[in-house]
Amino acid sequence: MAAPTCNDGKLISTEMLKPKLPNKELGVRATEGGMEEVWEGPLLLEARVGASKLTLHPFSLSLPKYSDSALVCYVLQGNGLVGVVFPDTEKEQVKKVRKGDVVALPLGTFNWWHNTHAQENLCVLSLGDTSQALKYGQFTNFYLMGCKDKVHGGIMHGFSTDFVAQAWDLDEPTVKMMLERQSGAAIIKLHAPLRIEETKEEAAGYGKFVYNCEDAKKDVDVKNGGRVAVITSDNLPILSQIGLGADLVKLDPGAMCSPGFSADAAYQVTYVVRGSGRVQMVSNEGERVVDTEIKGGYFFIVPRFHVVSKRAGPDGLEWFSIITKEKPIFSHLGGKTSVWKALSADVLSASFNVDKEMEQHFRSRRMQDAIFFPPK
């Protein structure tokens, strides 16, 4: 079976293309307050994107940090707060977040997350551009605070106490006390939720950075088929600073998404939010390089120009994707926007080596259907 290749000509095996759960060996960091799960692998490196999932237990706080990557975060579950300080700004922006929210964080943005709910976890998926990161395909986080003796102990511990004392105009005993009081790292468990008010004004030059996909007007909505909300810089302008687009797709039970591909050399980076189904992926040589079952929690990447199609199982199928273009362009092989409709009848007849009656029968199918096809 033929396999796609990287830019350097090395083969990408079919095993690399298979949807995967995050793996402990690939970097699960857990504390009493929650955990961060990380995907790694050669295809992430090739696409220069990263992927991680943050789970915060009730009343837990992800300590302030900045990343070496521009991020698009998606709230998978729960309610809470996100706080950000954008580059070249002086005021913190705090927003309530809930399931379905997309949070866009440009490169170098300080951010923290807090679960304000007493019983439910807050789960946040982060997908992003690592083309300027320290390591392609990985996010590197720089935490401000945390326990010195643990991984991700915090930047403040890296400086000597006399440097910190002079920088903040403090005496060294006070600095030493402040740096030694925190026993947690990265994620800490609190006894009660923080009482922080939402910020009403927007940061100059950045504007709105939270957008809810669940409430958004659907770009396509097919009865018994599916619906999609597409997020670009048109409805979330801050994405123009990140260079990524995103979408949330929900397929009804048994429905199918038309085979299609990204026509502008973009990668599709997909996380299955819930449900189950089947995905097939086809290379330029007409080989089915992926044909497998998928379910909630799985993650996969569609290489550039590869054709992909998904079909939902009995419980439906929902996924969230980023696309490595600000305003991606997709071409579909089925439905009313199908490329087959644009091709001349004689060319199609010759291409399939069938008579014109059969060609017309083929062309007439799905003439008015959008990209989602209900089950028969």
Tab-separated table of C-alpha atoms in Angstrom:
chain	number	residue	atom	x	y	z
A	1	MET	CA	0.000	0.000	0.000
A	2	ALA	CA	1.433	3.364	-0.996
A	3	ALA	CA	1.989	5.943	1.714
A	4	PRO	CA	2.199	9.746	1.601
A	5	THR	CA	5.527	11.467	2.026
A	6	CYS	CA	6.827	14.373	4.079
A	7	ASN	CA	8.348	17.474	2.568
A	8	ASP	CA	11.773	15.839	2.913
A	9	GLY	CA	10.632	12.794	0.949
A	10	LYS	CA	10.444	10.422	3.920
A	11	LEU	CA	7.463	8.094	3.981
A	12	ILE	CA	4.594	8.678	6.387
A	13	SER	CA	3.428	5.200	7.342
A	14	THR	CA	-0.224	4.268	7.563
A	15	GLU	CA	0.371	3.632	11.277
A	16	MET	CA	1.255	7.329	11.712
A	17	LEU	CA	-2.043	8.332	10.090
A	18	LYS	CA	-4.270	6.243	12.347
A	19	PRO	CA	-6.381	8.168	14.877
A	20	LYS	CA	-4.878	7.916	18.357
A	21	LEU	CA	-5.603	8.607	21.988
A	22	PRO	CA	-3.018	10.576	23.964
A	23	ASN	CA	-0.414	8.185	25.348
A	24	LYS	CA	1.111	8.303	28.829
A	25	GLU	CA	4.509	7.575	27.332
A	26	LEU	CA	4.089	10.637	25.143
A	27	GLY	CA	3.638	12.923	28.109
A	28	VAL	CA	0.781	12.888	30.604
A	29	ARG	CA	1.405	15.274	33.483
A	30	ALA	CA	-0.966	14.720	36.413
A	31	THR	CA	-1.457	16.413	39.784
A	32	GLU	CA	-4.180	16.446	42.425
A	33	GLY	CA	-5.762	19.333	40.549
A	34	GLY	CA	-5.911	17.672	37.141
A	35	MET	CA	-3.706	16.692	34.237
A	36	GLU	CA	-2.379	17.708	30.851
A	37	GLU	CA	-2.296	15.099	28.069
A	38	VAL	CA	-0.102	15.548	25.028
A	39	TRP	CA	0.004	14.076	21.539
A	40	GLU	CA	3.369	13.797	19.808
A	41	GLY	CA	4.577	12.136	16.626
A	42	PRO	CA	6.189	12.608	13.210
A	43	LEU	CA	3.015	13.810	11.488
A	44	LEU	CA	2.555	16.596	14.053
A	45	LEU	CA	6.152	17.569	13.434
A	46	GLU	CA	5.608	17.514	9.669
A	47	ALA	CA	2.451	19.631	9.886
A	48	ARG	CA	4.107	21.880	12.494
A	49	VAL	CA	1.073	21.735	14.751
A	50	GLY	CA	0.699	20.723	18.387
A	51	ALA	CA	-2.107	19.116	20.379
A	52	SER	CA	-2.824	18.797	24.088
A	53	LYS	CA	-5.777	18.420	26.449
A	54	LEU	CA	-6.050	20.071	29.859
A	55	THR	CA	-8.364	18.588	32.504
A	56	LEU	CA	-8.986	20.647	35.631
A	57	HIS	CA	-10.739	19.078	38.606
A	58	PRO	CA	-13.310	21.153	40.552
A	59	PHE	CA	-11.875	24.445	41.879
A	60	SER	CA	-8.462	23.758	40.290
A	61	LEU	CA	-6.271	26.393	38.656
A	62	SER	CA	-3.828	26.077	35.770
A	63	LEU	CA	-1.074	28.469	36.796
A	64	PRO	CA	-0.241	31.489	34.580
A	65	LYS	CA	2.000	30.651	31.657
A	66	TYR	CA	2.805	31.568	28.095
A	67	SER	CA	3.490	29.220	25.232
A	68	ASP	CA	5.895	29.202	22.307
A	69	SER	CA	2.925	28.623	19.974
A	70	ALA	CA	-0.233	30.370	18.808
A	71	LEU	CA	-3.207	28.396	20.138
A	72	VAL	CA	-6.838	27.736	19.355
A	73	CYS	CA	-8.426	26.276	22.492
A	74	TYR	CA	-11.791	24.508	22.551
A	75	VAL	CA	-13.783	23.907	25.730
A	76	LEU	CA	-14.877	20.265	25.602
A	77	GLN	CA	-16.625	20.138	28.961
A	78	GLY	CA	-17.475	22.216	31.998
A	79	ASN	CA	-17.542	25.845	33.052
A	80	GLY	CA	-14.874	28.163	34.317
A	81	LEU	CA	-12.743	31.217	33.749
A	82	VAL	CA	-9.898	32.010	31.410
A	83	GLY	CA	-7.563	34.933	32.029
A	84	VAL	CA	-5.195	36.329	29.424
A	85	VAL	CA	-2.679	39.116	29.092
A	86	PHE	CA	-1.973	39.825	25.439
A	87	PRO	CA	1.482	40.956	24.290
A	88	ASP	CA	2.067	44.716	24.610
A	89	THR	CA	-0.979	45.193	26.850
A	90	GLU	CA	-1.170	46.166	30.510
A	91	LYS	CA	-4.560	44.787	31.603
A	92	GLU	CA	-5.709	41.245	32.169
A	93	GLN	CA	-8.752	40.054	30.216
A	94	VAL	CA	-10.979	37.592	32.113
A	95	LYS	CA	-13.877	35.745	30.482
A	96	LYS	CA	-16.291	33.050	31.562
A	97	VAL	CA	-16.008	29.934	29.406
A	98	ARG	CA	-18.327	27.000	28.825
A	99	LYS	CA	-18.706	23.978	26.573
A	100	GLY	CA	-18.420	24.943	22.908
A	101	ASP	CA	-16.253	28.040	23.426
A	102	VAL	CA	-13.284	28.669	21.147
A	103	VAL	CA	-10.547	30.729	22.803
A	104	ALA	CA	-7.902	32.207	20.486
A	105	LEU	CA	-4.483	32.943	21.997
A	106	PRO	CA	-1.854	34.638	19.808
A	107	LEU	CA	1.805	33.768	20.234
A	108	GLY	CA	3.245	34.884	23.574
A	109	THR	CA	-0.100	35.432	25.333
A	110	PHE	CA	-0.077	34.796	29.086
A	111	ASN	CA	-3.032	32.662	30.133
A	112	TRP	CA	-4.543	30.805	33.066
A	113	TRP	CA	-7.599	28.552	33.370
A	114	HIS	CA	-9.791	27.978	36.430
A	115	ASN	CA	-12.582	25.474	37.045
A	116	THR	CA	-15.265	27.250	39.060
A	117	HIS	CA	-17.628	24.251	39.186
A	118	ALA	CA	-17.929	22.151	42.357
A	119	GLN	CA	-18.587	18.790	40.704
A	120	GLU	CA	-17.711	18.792	36.991
A	121	ASN	CA	-14.274	18.797	35.387
A	122	LEU	CA	-13.244	21.574	33.006
A	123	CYS	CA	-11.658	20.051	29.884
A	124	VAL	CA	-9.903	22.208	27.296
A	125	LEU	CA	-8.411	21.030	24.006
A	126	SER	CA	-5.502	23.074	22.632
A	127	LEU	CA	-4.478	22.879	18.969
A	128	GLY	CA	-1.984	25.272	17.486
A	129	ASP	CA	0.761	26.396	15.181
A	130	THR	CA	4.276	25.312	16.217
A	131	SER	CA	6.114	26.770	13.211
A	132	GLN	CA	7.865	29.224	15.551
A	133	ALA	CA	8.070	26.888	18.549
A	134	LEU	CA	11.242	25.602	20.162
A	135	LYS	CA	10.347	22.160	18.784
A	136	TYR	CA	8.088	21.555	15.797
A	137	GLY	CA	5.004	19.547	16.718
A	138	GLN	CA	5.171	20.361	20.452
A	139	PHE	CA	3.988	23.097	22.769
A	140	THR	CA	6.504	24.358	25.319
A	141	ASN	CA	4.902	26.191	28.228
A	142	PHE	CA	6.702	28.732	30.408
A	143	TYR	CA	5.053	28.867	33.848
A	144	LEU	CA	5.587	31.955	35.992
A	145	MET	CA	5.213	30.234	39.363
A	146	GLY	CA	5.274	26.786	40.933
A	147	CYS	CA	7.255	24.497	43.198
A	148	LYS	CA	10.986	24.614	42.535
A	149	ASP	CA	11.480	20.875	42.977
A	150	LYS	CA	8.996	19.777	40.316
A	151	VAL	CA	8.776	19.854	36.547
A	152	HIS	CA	7.358	23.188	35.339
A	153	GLY	CA	8.453	24.787	38.597
A	154	GLY	CA	8.231	28.288	37.226
A	155	ILE	CA	10.439	30.947	35.700
A	156	MET	CA	10.743	32.878	38.948
A	157	HIS	CA	12.790	30.059	40.474
A	158	GLY	CA	15.378	30.357	37.734
A	159	PHE	CA	16.631	33.743	38.900
A	160	SER	CA	18.693	34.288	42.011
A	161	THR	CA	16.909	35.936	44.943
A	162	ASP	CA	18.980	39.104	44.630
A	163	PHE	CA	17.875	39.527	40.984
A	164	VAL	CA	14.213	39.051	41.943
A	165	ALA	CA	14.609	41.380	44.916
A	166	GLN	CA	16.031	44.176	42.769
A	167	ALA	CA	13.533	43.674	39.935
A	168	TRP	CA	10.497	43.928	42.272
A	169	ASP	CA	12.057	46.197	44.908
A	170	LEU	CA	11.747	43.627	47.703
A	171	ASP	CA	14.121	42.407	50.383
A	172	GLU	CA	15.597	38.945	49.889
A	173	PRO	CA	13.871	37.276	52.895
A	174	THR	CA	10.487	38.299	51.449
A	175	VAL	CA	11.468	36.951	48.024
A	176	LYS	CA	12.616	33.653	49.540
A	177	MET	CA	9.355	33.294	51.470
A	178	MET	CA	7.209	33.954	48.375
A	179	LEU	CA	9.123	31.508	46.212
A	180	GLU	CA	9.007	28.693	48.760
A	181	ARG	CA	5.326	28.816	49.769
A	182	GLN	CA	3.901	27.169	46.641
A	183	SER	CA	4.084	23.358	46.841
A	184	GLY	CA	2.259	22.690	43.574
A	185	ALA	CA	3.293	23.018	39.941
A	186	ALA	CA	1.420	23.698	36.690
A	187	ILE	CA	-2.002	22.725	38.135
A	188	ILE	CA	-3.026	23.371	41.741
A	189	LYS	CA	-6.108	22.387	43.731
A	190	LEU	CA	-7.976	25.157	45.578
A	191	HIS	CA	-10.550	24.777	48.379
A	192	ALA	CA	-13.030	27.207	46.812
A	193	PRO	CA	-13.464	29.011	43.480
A	194	LEU	CA	-11.683	32.298	42.931
A	195	ARG	CA	-13.963	35.337	42.971
A	196	ILE	CA	-12.867	37.163	39.835
A	197	GLU	CA	-15.180	39.341	37.772
A	198	GLU	CA	-15.377	39.180	33.993
A	199	THR	CA	-13.636	41.962	32.103
A	200	LYS	CA	-16.114	44.103	30.182
A	201	GLU	CA	-13.787	46.067	27.907
A	202	GLU	CA	-11.660	44.494	25.176
A	203	ALA	CA	-7.906	44.766	24.832
A	204	ALA	CA	-6.889	47.327	22.226
A	205	GLY	CA	-5.641	45.645	19.074
A	206	TYR	CA	-7.045	42.226	19.962
A	207	GLY	CA	-10.788	42.557	20.476
A	208	LYS	CA	-12.987	39.536	21.086
A	209	PHE	CA	-11.091	36.303	21.711
A	210	VAL	CA	-13.879	33.922	22.821
A	211	TYR	CA	-16.498	32.567	20.388
A	212	ASN	CA	-19.101	29.890	21.104
A	213	CYS	CA	-19.569	27.324	18.327
A	214	GLU	CA	-22.717	25.846	19.850
A	215	ASP	CA	-24.589	29.162	19.613
A	216	ALA	CA	-23.145	30.220	16.261
A	217	LYS	CA	-25.199	30.266	13.081
A	218	LYS	CA	-24.539	27.053	11.189
A	219	ASP	CA	-22.865	27.383	7.807
A	220	VAL	CA	-24.482	24.125	6.665
A	221	ASP	CA	-27.461	22.458	8.346
A	222	VAL	CA	-28.965	19.327	6.775
A	223	LYS	CA	-31.935	17.581	8.376
A	224	ASN	CA	-30.918	14.093	9.547
A	225	GLY	CA	-27.514	14.774	7.999
A	226	GLY	CA	-25.368	17.170	9.967
A	227	ARG	CA	-24.346	20.721	10.649
A	228	VAL	CA	-21.146	22.705	10.750
A	229	ALA	CA	-20.053	25.988	12.314
A	230	VAL	CA	-16.985	27.414	10.593
A	231	ILE	CA	-14.761	29.797	12.541
A	232	THR	CA	-12.550	32.158	10.532
A	233	SER	CA	-11.287	35.701	10.939
A	234	ASP	CA	-14.665	36.836	9.573
A	235	ASN	CA	-16.444	35.907	12.810
A	236	LEU	CA	-13.413	35.902	15.149
A	237	PRO	CA	-11.021	38.578	13.779
A	238	ILE	CA	-8.207	37.709	16.219
A	239	LEU	CA	-7.621	34.542	14.151
A	240	SER	CA	-5.962	36.758	11.524
A	241	GLN	CA	-3.098	37.141	14.030
A	242	ILE	CA	-2.864	33.376	14.448
A	243	GLY	CA	-3.242	32.212	10.843
A	244	LEU	CA	-5.603	29.323	11.641
A	245	GLY	CA	-9.218	28.484	10.942
A	246	ALA	CA	-11.474	26.028	12.778
A	247	ASP	CA	-14.784	24.227	12.558
A	248	LEU	CA	-17.160	22.184	14.684
A	249	VAL	CA	-19.020	19.414	12.825
A	250	LYS	CA	-21.892	17.271	14.092
A	251	LEU	CA	-23.107	14.289	12.083
A	252	ASP	CA	-26.425	12.654	12.858
A	253	PRO	CA	-26.566	8.859	13.344
A	254	GLY	CA	-25.664	7.024	10.141
A	255	ALA	CA	-25.003	10.243	8.197
A	256	MET	CA	-21.925	10.827	6.061
A	257	CYS	CA	-19.721	13.802	5.267
A	258	SER	CA	-18.918	14.172	1.565
A	259	PRO	CA	-15.421	13.090	0.502
A	260	GLY	CA	-13.340	16.243	0.219
A	261	PHE	CA	-9.918	17.788	0.487
A	262	SER	CA	-8.237	21.039	1.400
A	263	ALA	CA	-7.556	22.831	-1.877
A	264	ASP	CA	-5.029	25.288	-0.435
A	265	ALA	CA	-2.349	22.974	0.976
A	266	ALA	CA	-3.754	23.078	4.518
A	267	TYR	CA	-3.605	20.301	7.078
A	268	GLN	CA	-6.805	19.291	8.856
A	269	VAL	CA	-6.104	18.599	12.523
A	270	THR	CA	-9.080	16.812	14.070
A	271	TYR	CA	-10.192	15.799	17.562
A	272	VAL	CA	-13.267	13.585	17.970
A	273	VAL	CA	-15.370	15.235	20.661
A	274	ARG	CA	-17.991	12.532	21.119
A	275	GLY	CA	-19.847	9.715	19.401
A	276	SER	CA	-18.350	7.141	17.100
A	277	GLY	CA	-18.014	6.376	13.420
A	278	ARG	CA	-15.644	5.493	10.648
A	279	VAL	CA	-13.079	7.511	8.734
A	280	GLN	CA	-11.495	6.772	5.371
A	281	MET	CA	-8.568	8.644	3.854
A	282	VAL	CA	-7.235	8.292	0.285
A	283	SER	CA	-3.824	9.283	-1.079
A	284	ASN	CA	-2.864	10.648	-4.505
A	285	GLU	CA	-2.249	7.094	-5.750
A	286	GLY	CA	-5.830	6.106	-5.031
A	287	GLU	CA	-4.815	4.016	-2.027
A	288	ARG	CA	-7.002	3.897	1.060
A	289	VAL	CA	-4.335	4.788	3.612
A	290	VAL	CA	-6.775	4.985	6.532
A	291	ASP	CA	-9.947	2.959	7.084
A	292	THR	CA	-10.777	2.676	10.752
A	293	GLU	CA	-13.291	3.217	13.509
A	294	ILE	CA	-13.092	6.439	15.536
A	295	LYS	CA	-14.696	7.554	18.797
A	296	GLY	CA	-14.613	10.355	21.319
A	297	GLY	CA	-11.106	11.249	22.485
A	298	TYR	CA	-9.314	10.240	19.279
A	299	PHE	CA	-7.083	12.634	17.357
A	300	PHE	CA	-5.775	12.513	13.791
A	301	ILE	CA	-4.322	14.655	11.003
A	302	VAL	CA	-5.321	14.654	7.347
A	303	PRO	CA	-2.171	15.271	5.236
A	304	ARG	CA	-2.232	17.974	2.605
A	305	PHE	CA	-4.456	17.306	-0.429
A	306	HIS	CA	-5.577	13.892	0.862
A	307	VAL	CA	-9.277	13.138	0.425
A	308	VAL	CA	-11.153	12.265	3.611
A	309	SER	CA	-14.677	11.191	4.469
A	310	LYS	CA	-16.351	10.328	7.787
A	311	ARG	CA	-19.534	8.424	8.573
A	312	ALA	CA	-21.302	8.511	11.927
A	313	GLY	CA	-22.213	5.469	13.974
A	314	PRO	CA	-25.527	4.870	15.781
A	315	ASP	CA	-24.848	7.617	18.350
A	316	GLY	CA	-23.758	10.270	15.855
A	317	LEU	CA	-20.294	11.777	15.506
A	318	GLU	CA	-18.926	15.174	16.535
A	319	TRP	CA	-15.481	16.610	15.882
A	320	PHE	CA	-13.542	19.855	16.245
A	321	SER	CA	-10.781	20.751	13.798
A	322	ILE	CA	-8.276	23.433	13.146
A	323	ILE	CA	-7.136	24.057	9.596
A	324	THR	CA	-3.700	25.510	8.970
A	325	LYS	CA	-5.081	28.418	6.943
A	326	GLU	CA	-6.919	31.486	8.195
A	327	LYS	CA	-9.677	31.071	5.590
A	328	PRO	CA	-9.389	27.501	4.302
A	329	ILE	CA	-10.777	26.400	0.947
A	330	PHE	CA	-12.308	22.931	0.610
A	331	SER	CA	-13.314	21.012	-2.482
A	332	HIS	CA	-15.964	18.294	-2.212
A	333	LEU	CA	-16.480	15.329	-4.505
A	334	GLY	CA	-20.142	14.787	-3.626
A	335	GLY	CA	-23.215	16.986	-3.236
A	336	LYS	CA	-24.350	20.136	-4.982
A	337	THR	CA	-20.859	21.673	-4.875
A	338	SER	CA	-19.286	18.507	-6.311
A	339	VAL	CA	-16.506	18.930	-8.848
A	340	TRP	CA	-18.209	16.220	-10.923
A	341	LYS	CA	-21.042	18.637	-11.721
A	342	ALA	CA	-18.590	21.103	-13.234
A	343	LEU	CA	-16.878	18.621	-15.543
A	344	SER	CA	-18.215	18.140	-19.049
A	345	ALA	CA	-20.342	15.063	-19.782
A	346	ASP	CA	-17.991	13.827	-22.512
A	347	VAL	CA	-14.983	13.999	-20.194
A	348	LEU	CA	-16.821	12.057	-17.477
A	349	SER	CA	-18.036	9.411	-19.916
A	350	ALA	CA	-14.520	8.929	-21.203
A	351	SER	CA	-12.992	8.962	-17.744
A	352	PHE	CA	-15.275	6.194	-16.433
A	353	ASN	CA	-15.486	4.473	-19.814
A	354	VAL	CA	-19.288	4.383	-19.631
A	355	ASP	CA	-22.045	5.501	-21.990
A	356	LYS	CA	-23.727	8.881	-21.622
A	357	GLU	CA	-26.832	7.393	-20.043
A	358	MET	CA	-24.777	5.984	-17.172
A	359	GLU	CA	-22.818	9.240	-16.913
A	360	GLN	CA	-26.055	11.209	-16.633
A	361	HIS	CA	-27.333	8.834	-13.971
A	362	PHE	CA	-24.128	9.369	-11.980
A	363	ARG	CA	-24.216	13.157	-12.430
A	364	SER	CA	-27.872	13.455	-11.428
A	365	ARG	CA	-27.345	11.981	-7.966
A	366	ARG	CA	-27.024	14.320	-4.963
A	367	MET	CA	-27.670	17.337	-7.179
A	368	GLN	CA	-29.281	19.408	-4.425
A	369	ASP	CA	-27.661	17.889	-1.333
A	370	ALA	CA	-25.117	19.800	0.723
A	371	ILE	CA	-21.968	18.162	2.094
A	372	PHE	CA	-23.828	16.008	4.656
A	373	PHE	CA	-25.747	12.965	3.444
A	374	PRO	CA	-28.452	11.397	5.644
A	375	PRO	CA	-28.542	7.604	5.890
A	376	LYS	CA	-30.709	5.764	3.390
